[in-house]
Coordinates of C-alpha atoms in Angstrom, one line a residue:
M1 CA 0.0 0.0 0.0
P2 CA 1.2 3.5 -0.8
A3 CA 0.6 4.6 2.8
Q4 CA 3.1 1.9 4.0
R5 CA 6.0 3.0 1.8
L6 CA 7.1 6.0 3.8
P7 CA 7.5 4.1 7.1
W8 CA 9.7 1.5 5.4
R9 CA 11.8 4.2 3.7
I10 CA 12.5 5.6 7.1
V11 CA 12.7 2.4 9.2
L12 CA 15.2 0.5 6.9
P13 CA 17.8 3.3 6.7
F14 CA 17.4 3.9 10.4
A15 CA 17.8 0.2 11.2
G16 CA 20.9 0.2 9.0
L17 CA 22.2 3.2 10.9
V18 CA 21.6 1.5 14.3
L19 CA 23.4 -1.7 13.1
A20 CA 26.4 0.3 11.8
G21 CA 26.4 2.2 15.1
S22 CA 26.3 -1.0 17.1
V23 CA 29.2 -2.5 15.1
A24 CA 31.2 0.7 15.5
L25 CA 30.5 0.8 19.2
L26 CA 31.6 -2.8 19.5
V27 CA 34.8 -2.2 17.6
W28 CA 35.5 0.8 19.8
M29 CA 34.9 -1.2 22.9
V30 CA 37.2 -4.0 21.7
V31 CA 40.0 -1.4 21.1
M32 CA 39.4 0.3 24.5
V33 CA 39.1 -2.9 26.5
G34 CA 42.3 -4.3 24.8
R35 CA 44.2 -1.1 25.6
E36 CA 43.0 -1.1 29.2
D37 CA 43.9 -4.7 29.6
R38 CA 47.5 -4.1 28.3
A39 CA 47.8 -1.1 30.6
R40 CA 46.9 -3.3 33.6
F41 CA 49.4 -5.9 32.4
E42 CA 52.2 -3.3 32.2
S43 CA 51.3 -1.8 35.6
L44 CA 51.4 -5.3 37.1
A45 CA 54.9 -5.8 35.8
R46 CA 56.2 -2.5 37.2
T47 CA 54.5 -3.1 40.6
N48 CA 56.1 -6.5 41.0
A49 CA 59.5 -5.3 39.9
G50 CA 59.3 -2.5 42.5
F51 CA 58.1 -5.0 45.2
M52 CA 61.0 -7.3 44.5
G53 CA 63.5 -4.4 44.8
E54 CA 62.0 -3.2 48.1
A55 CA 61.8 -6.7 49.6
G56 CA 65.3 -7.6 48.3
F57 CA 64.1 -10.9 46.8
P58 CA 66.8 -12.4 44.5
P59 CA 65.9 -13.2 40.9
T60 CA 66.1 -17.0 41.2
E61 CA 64.3 -19.8 39.4
R62 CA 62.4 -20.5 42.6
M63 CA 61.3 -16.9 42.9
A64 CA 60.2 -17.0 39.2
R65 CA 58.1 -20.2 39.8
Q66 CA 56.5 -18.8 43.0
L67 CA 55.7 -15.4 41.5
G68 CA 54.2 -17.2 38.4
E69 CA 51.9 -19.2 40.6
V70 CA 50.7 -16.1 42.4
L71 CA 50.2 -14.1 39.1
D72 CA 48.8 -17.1 37.2
M73 CA 51.3 -16.5 34.3
A74 CA 54.8 -17.3 33.3
V75 CA 57.6 -15.3 35.0
A76 CA 61.3 -15.1 34.1
F77 CA 64.3 -13.1 35.1
R78 CA 67.1 -12.0 32.8
R79 CA 70.6 -11.2 34.0
Q80 CA 73.5 -10.5 31.7
G81 CA 71.6 -11.9 28.7
K82 CA 70.9 -15.2 30.6
L83 CA 67.3 -16.2 31.1
I84 CA 66.2 -17.6 34.5
P85 CA 64.8 -20.3 34.2
E86 CA 66.5 -21.2 31.0
S87 CA 63.3 -22.7 29.4
L88 CA 59.6 -22.1 29.6
P89 CA 57.0 -24.5 28.1
G90 CA 55.9 -23.2 24.6
V91 CA 57.7 -19.8 25.0
P92 CA 60.4 -18.9 22.4
V93 CA 63.3 -18.4 24.9
E94 CA 65.6 -17.1 22.1
E95 CA 63.4 -14.1 21.5
L96 CA 63.1 -13.3 25.2
Q97 CA 66.9 -13.0 25.6
S98 CA 66.9 -9.9 23.4
F99 CA 63.5 -8.6 24.5
P100 CA 63.4 -4.9 25.4
A101 CA 62.8 -4.0 29.0
D102 CA 60.8 -0.9 28.2
G103 CA 57.8 -1.6 30.4
L104 CA 55.5 -2.0 27.4
C105 CA 53.5 -4.9 26.3
H106 CA 54.8 -6.6 23.1
A107 CA 53.5 -9.6 21.2
V108 CA 56.0 -12.5 20.8
A109 CA 54.6 -15.3 18.7
H110 CA 51.4 -16.3 20.5
W111 CA 52.4 -14.6 23.8
E112 CA 52.3 -11.1 25.3
V113 CA 55.4 -10.1 27.2
V114 CA 56.3 -7.1 29.4
G115 CA 59.9 -6.5 30.4
V116 CA 60.7 -4.2 33.4
G117 CA 64.2 -3.5 34.9
L118 CA 64.8 -4.6 38.5
P119 CA 66.4 -2.1 41.0
A120 CA 69.1 -4.6 41.9
G121 CA 70.0 -5.2 38.3
G122 CA 68.5 -7.5 35.7
D123 CA 65.0 -7.6 34.2
L124 CA 61.6 -9.0 35.2
L125 CA 59.7 -10.6 32.3
L126 CA 55.9 -11.4 32.7
I127 CA 54.6 -13.7 30.0
R128 CA 51.0 -14.6 29.2
P129 CA 49.1 -16.1 26.3
L130 CA 48.0 -13.7 23.6
R131 CA 44.3 -13.1 24.2
P132 CA 41.7 -12.7 21.4
A133 CA 40.3 -9.2 21.2
W134 CA 36.7 -10.3 21.4
R135 CA 37.2 -12.1 24.7
G136 CA 37.9 -8.7 26.4
V137 CA 34.4 -7.4 25.5
W138 CA 32.6 -10.6 26.3
Q139 CA 31.4 -9.3 29.6
P140 CA 28.2 -7.8 31.2
L141 CA 29.4 -4.2 30.7
T142 CA 29.5 -4.7 26.9
F143 CA 25.9 -5.9 26.8
A144 CA 24.9 -3.1 29.2
V145 CA 26.4 -0.5 26.9
L146 CA 24.9 -2.1 23.7
G147 CA 21.5 -2.3 25.5
A148 CA 21.6 1.3 26.4
F149 CA 22.6 2.3 22.8
W150 CA 19.7 0.2 21.5
L151 CA 17.2 1.7 23.9
L152 CA 18.4 5.2 22.9
A153 CA 18.0 4.3 19.3
L154 CA 14.5 2.9 20.0
G155 CA 13.6 6.2 21.7
V156 CA 15.0 8.3 18.8
G157 CA 13.0 6.0 16.4
W158 CA 9.8 6.6 18.4
L159 CA 10.4 10.3 18.3
V160 CA 11.0 10.3 14.6
S161 CA 7.9 8.2 14.0
R162 CA 5.8 10.4 16.2
G163 CA 7.2 13.7 14.8
L164 CA 7.6 12.8 11.1
V165 CA 6.0 9.6 10.0
L166 CA 2.7 9.9 11.6
P167 CA 2.1 13.5 10.6
L168 CA 3.1 12.7 7.0
R169 CA 0.8 9.6 6.9
N170 CA -2.0 11.8 8.3
L171 CA -1.5 14.4 5.5
A172 CA -1.4 11.6 2.9
S173 CA -4.6 10.2 4.3
R174 CA -6.3 13.6 4.0
L175 CA -5.3 14.2 0.4
P176 CA -8.7 12.7 -1.0
E177 CA -10.5 15.5 1.0
I178 CA -9.0 18.2 -1.3
E179 CA -12.1 18.0 -3.5
E180 CA -14.6 17.7 -0.7
P181 CA -16.6 20.8 0.4
G182 CA -16.5 22.2 3.9
E183 CA -13.8 23.4 6.2
L184 CA -10.6 21.3 6.5
V185 CA -8.8 21.3 9.8
L186 CA -5.2 19.9 9.9
P187 CA -3.4 19.8 13.3
E188 CA -0.1 19.7 11.4
A189 CA -0.8 23.2 10.1
E190 CA 0.0 24.5 13.6
R191 CA 3.6 23.2 13.5
N192 CA 6.4 25.6 13.0
D193 CA 8.5 23.3 10.8
E194 CA 8.6 22.0 7.2
I195 CA 5.7 19.6 7.9
G196 CA 3.7 22.6 9.1
D197 CA 4.7 24.4 5.8
V198 CA 3.5 21.5 3.8
A199 CA 0.2 21.3 5.7
R200 CA -0.5 25.0 5.3
A201 CA 0.4 24.8 1.6
F202 CA -2.1 21.9 1.3
V203 CA -4.8 24.0 3.0
R204 CA -4.1 27.0 0.8
T205 CA -4.1 24.9 -2.3
R206 CA -7.4 23.4 -1.3
E207 CA -8.9 26.8 -0.7
A208 CA -7.6 28.1 -4.0
L209 CA -9.0 25.0 -5.8
H210 CA -12.4 25.6 -4.3
E211 CA -12.3 29.3 -5.0
E212 CA -11.4 28.6 -8.6
R213 CA -14.1 26.0 -8.9
A214 CA -16.7 28.4 -7.5
K215 CA -15.5 31.1 -9.9
R216 CA -15.8 28.6 -12.8
E217 CA -19.3 27.6 -11.7
Q218 CA -20.2 31.2 -11.4
A219 CA -18.9 32.0 -14.8
E220 CA -20.9 29.2 -16.3
K221 CA -24.0 30.4 -14.6
L222 CA -23.4 33.9 -15.8
A223 CA -22.8 32.6 -19.3
V224 CA -26.1 30.9 -19.3
L225 CA -27.8 34.0 -17.9
G226 CA -26.1 36.1 -20.5
R227 CA -27.5 33.9 -23.3
M228 CA -30.9 34.0 -21.7
T229 CA -30.8 37.7 -21.3
A230 CA -29.7 38.4 -24.8
A231 CA -32.6 36.2 -26.1
L232 CA -35.3 37.6 -23.8
A233 CA -34.4 41.2 -23.2
H234 CA -35.6 42.5 -26.5
E235 CA -38.7 40.4 -26.5
I236 CA -39.7 41.6 -23.0
Q237 CA -38.8 45.3 -23.4
N238 CA -41.2 46.0 -26.2
P239 CA -44.3 44.5 -24.4
V240 CA -43.3 46.3 -21.2
S241 CA -43.1 49.6 -23.0
A242 CA -46.6 49.0 -24.5
I243 CA -48.0 48.1 -21.1
K244 CA -46.6 51.3 -19.5
M245 CA -48.0 53.4 -22.3
H246 CA -51.5 51.8 -21.9
A247 CA -51.2 52.3 -18.1
E248 CA -50.7 56.0 -18.7
L249 CA -53.7 56.1 -21.1
A250 CA -55.8 54.3 -18.5
A251 CA -54.8 56.8 -15.9
L252 CA -56.1 59.6 -18.2
D253 CA -59.4 57.8 -18.6
G254 CA -60.0 57.9 -14.8
N255 CA -58.6 54.4 -13.9
A256 CA -55.7 55.8 -11.9
P257 CA -55.6 53.0 -9.2
I258 CA -55.6 50.2 -11.7
A259 CA -53.1 52.1 -13.9
E260 CA -50.8 52.6 -10.9
V261 CA -50.7 48.9 -10.2
I262 CA -50.1 48.1 -13.9
A263 CA -47.3 50.7 -14.1
S264 CA -45.7 49.4 -10.9
E265 CA -45.7 45.8 -12.0
A266 CA -44.4 46.8 -15.4
A267 CA -41.6 48.7 -13.7
R268 CA -40.8 45.6 -11.7
I269 CA -40.5 43.6 -14.8
E270 CA -38.3 46.3 -16.3
G271 CA -36.1 46.2 -13.2
L272 CA -35.7 42.5 -13.5
V273 CA -34.6 42.8 -17.2
N274 CA -32.2 45.6 -16.2
Q275 CA -30.7 43.3 -13.6
W276 CA -30.2 40.5 -16.1
M277 CA -28.6 42.9 -18.5
F278 CA -26.2 44.1 -15.8
L279 CA -25.2 40.6 -14.9
S280 CA -24.6 39.7 -18.6
R281 CA -22.9 42.9 -19.6
P282 CA -21.7 44.9 -16.5
E283 CA -20.7 48.4 -17.5
P284 CA -18.8 51.0 -15.5
P285 CA -21.1 53.6 -13.8
A286 CA -21.8 56.9 -15.6
L287 CA -21.2 59.3 -12.7
Q288 CA -23.2 62.4 -12.3
L289 CA -24.3 64.6 -9.4
V290 CA -27.3 63.1 -7.6
E291 CA -29.3 64.4 -4.7
L292 CA -30.0 61.4 -2.5
K293 CA -33.3 62.3 -0.8
P294 CA -35.3 62.9 -4.1
L295 CA -33.8 59.7 -5.5
L296 CA -34.9 57.6 -2.5
E297 CA -38.4 59.3 -2.6
A298 CA -38.8 58.3 -6.2
V299 CA -37.9 54.7 -5.5
V300 CA -40.4 54.6 -2.6
I301 CA -43.1 56.0 -4.8
T302 CA -42.3 53.5 -7.6
H303 CA -42.7 50.5 -5.2
G304 CA -45.5 52.0 -3.2
P305 CA -48.3 49.8 -4.6
Q306 CA -46.3 46.6 -3.9
M307 CA -45.5 47.7 -0.3
R308 CA -49.0 48.8 0.4
H309 CA -50.3 45.4 -0.8
A310 CA -47.8 43.7 1.6
G311 CA -48.8 46.0 4.5
V312 CA -45.4 47.6 4.7
Q313 CA -44.8 51.2 5.5
V314 CA -41.6 53.2 4.8
Q315 CA -40.1 55.8 7.0
L316 CA -37.7 58.0 5.1
E317 CA -35.2 59.8 7.4
V318 CA -32.8 61.3 4.9
P319 CA -31.4 64.9 5.0
G320 CA -32.0 66.9 1.9
S321 CA -28.4 68.2 1.8
I322 CA -26.7 64.9 0.9
Q323 CA -25.3 64.7 -2.6
I324 CA -23.2 61.9 -4.2
M325 CA -21.5 61.3 -7.5
A326 CA -23.2 58.2 -8.9
D327 CA -24.9 56.5 -11.8
R328 CA -28.5 57.4 -11.1
R329 CA -30.0 54.5 -13.1
R330 CA -27.8 52.0 -11.3
L331 CA -28.3 53.5 -7.9
V332 CA -32.1 53.3 -8.4
Q333 CA -31.6 49.6 -9.1
V334 CA -29.7 49.2 -5.9
F335 CA -32.2 51.0 -3.7
S336 CA -35.1 49.2 -5.4
N337 CA -33.6 45.8 -4.7
L338 CA -33.0 46.6 -1.1
L339 CA -36.5 48.0 -0.6
I340 CA -38.0 44.9 -2.3
N341 CA -35.9 42.6 -0.1
A342 CA -37.0 44.4 3.0
T343 CA -40.7 44.1 1.9
Q344 CA -40.3 40.4 1.2
A345 CA -38.7 39.9 4.6
M346 CA -42.0 41.0 6.3
P347 CA -44.8 38.8 4.8
L348 CA -47.1 39.9 7.6
G349 CA -46.3 43.6 7.2
G350 CA -44.2 46.0 9.2
V351 CA -42.1 49.1 8.8
T352 CA -39.0 49.7 6.8
I353 CA -36.8 52.6 8.0
V354 CA -34.5 54.2 5.4
T355 CA -31.9 56.5 6.9
A356 CA -28.9 58.3 5.5
V357 CA -26.1 60.1 7.3
Q358 CA -22.9 61.7 6.1
E359 CA -19.9 61.4 8.5
Q360 CA -16.2 61.3 8.1
G361 CA -16.3 61.6 4.4
I362 CA -18.7 58.7 4.0
V363 CA -22.4 58.6 3.1
K364 CA -24.2 55.7 4.8
I365 CA -27.7 54.6 3.6
S366 CA -29.3 52.0 5.7
F367 CA -32.5 49.9 5.1
A368 CA -33.8 48.4 8.4
D369 CA -36.7 45.9 8.3
E370 CA -38.6 44.1 11.0
G371 CA -38.4 40.6 9.5
K372 CA -36.7 37.5 10.9
G373 CA -33.2 38.6 9.8
F374 CA -30.6 36.6 7.9
S375 CA -29.5 33.1 8.8
P376 CA -25.8 32.6 9.5
E377 CA -25.2 31.0 6.1
A378 CA -27.1 33.9 4.4
L379 CA -25.0 36.4 6.2
A380 CA -21.9 34.8 4.8
R381 CA -23.2 34.3 1.3
F382 CA -25.5 37.3 0.7
A383 CA -23.3 38.5 -2.2
E384 CA -23.1 35.1 -3.9
F385 CA -24.9 34.8 -7.2
F386 CA -28.1 32.7 -7.3
Y387 CA -28.0 32.0 -3.6
S388 CA -31.4 32.6 -1.9
E389 CA -33.2 31.1 1.1
R390 CA -36.6 32.5 0.0
E391 CA -38.9 30.2 -1.8
G392 CA -39.0 31.3 -5.4
G393 CA -36.1 33.7 -5.0
M394 CA -33.6 34.1 -7.8
G395 CA -30.7 35.1 -5.6
I396 CA -29.6 38.0 -7.7
G397 CA -31.1 41.1 -5.9
L398 CA -28.5 41.6 -3.3
T399 CA -25.8 40.3 -5.6
V400 CA -26.5 42.9 -8.2
A401 CA -26.8 45.6 -5.6
N402 CA -23.4 44.6 -4.1
E403 CA -21.7 44.6 -7.6
I404 CA -23.1 48.0 -8.4
V405 CA -22.0 49.5 -5.1
K406 CA -18.5 48.0 -5.6
A407 CA -18.4 49.5 -9.1
H408 CA -19.0 52.9 -7.4
G409 CA -16.1 52.3 -5.0
G410 CA -18.4 51.7 -2.1
T411 CA -19.4 48.8 0.2
L412 CA -22.5 46.9 1.1
S413 CA -22.9 45.2 4.4
V414 CA -25.6 43.1 6.1
V415 CA -26.1 42.6 9.8
N416 CA -28.9 41.2 12.1
V417 CA -30.2 43.4 14.8
A418 CA -32.5 42.7 17.8
R419 CA -35.5 42.9 15.5
G420 CA -34.9 42.2 11.8
A421 CA -31.9 43.1 9.7
V422 CA -30.1 46.2 8.4
V423 CA -28.5 46.5 5.0
T424 CA -26.1 49.4 4.8
V425 CA -24.6 51.0 1.6
E426 CA -21.5 53.2 2.0
L427 CA -20.7 55.6 -0.8
S428 CA -18.4 58.6 -1.2
P429 CA -20.1 62.0 -1.1
A430 CA -19.9 64.5 -4.0
P431 CA -16.9 66.8 -3.9
S432 CA -17.6 70.2 -2.3
A433 CA -17.1 71.9 -5.7
S434 CA -19.8 69.9 -7.3
A435 CA -22.3 70.9 -4.6
S436 CA -22.0 74.7 -5.5
P437 CA -25.2 76.6 -6.4
S438 CA -24.3 76.7 -10.0
S439 CA -24.5 72.9 -10.3
H440 CA -27.7 71.5 -11.6
P441 CA -28.6 68.3 -9.8
L442 CA -30.2 65.5 -11.8
H443 CA -33.4 64.0 -10.4

């Protein structure tokens, strides 16, 4: 399985490293133990030579035999080139006659020999069989050291597994989730190392992928809407114009209430067509000086029949001195959409309060309704195309309003309050020069 390849790629080299370390440690111990054993052998020779000098023991064959029995090794004396005793079983006596008495351990055939000078004259020779190197390490201390090394290696391996293998395996197991919707939480992204960098890069890549997919889906929806708009706009515009003309004629004949309803609904259809046209072919705003209060009053009058039918009243609290630079037609679309949304949010009727203030170089226009407010998801997705929680809603009203406001360099925000919701539009006021008496505001 692919998920098992990474552990083996780490375990096998690590096991090889531990094996090589064990061999190196064993060789080092062989060298050190052999060196220490030879040092003790040399010290033993010097100690016995000094003892014989202090005690005044003569270098005789009997003394050599007794000292050998005590030390459990062969002992010989050498005086004037003559060896005492003259022969030793298995020991090359000829080489011992010229052996240096330098106090160091030397190998002679299959023997180790140390020669030390005696205070009274002559030399003391200690002779023992040459010991294999491995026998010096075949002891409990060696196994204790190797055991400690293996335990240390096991602890390091556990730390490596916990800190490297398991996080990487977890990341590998989460790779299929890159295409799944929803939030992805990776504990590894909190780490301040390379694994944390990989995890954060994975999260960013997933977010970018989902954003790109959402943009692509949005572009596909807009392409479909554009084709529909191009096909239907012309066919709808002509009947709407005829309906509005006949509504005006009906008003002249004394049927004003009916004509008002007809004109209002025709304006509503025309507004929908304009929204579709904006979505399919967004254009930069044609800025001109606009007085805010008359504009809002006109929007309220246009949608008066619809609001009265829904039992909704509008309170307009807008100073008459506020002027902005905006595309009047587009701004009418924004305020119409917000007023319609507020009306639809109160199916049992209520009051919509429209306020406007100018402060710190910003004009804030707020639409407050007494409905149920927005759900948490709607608050997060209110500017998303074709998202609507209202039955039969198209999900383009707030989206179009937000796009138009952004095209004006402003912002549109949505919040819930104690009773209902408030949608606020922030725009830049008209320059002071444009507000001079010589200017002619467009209504």
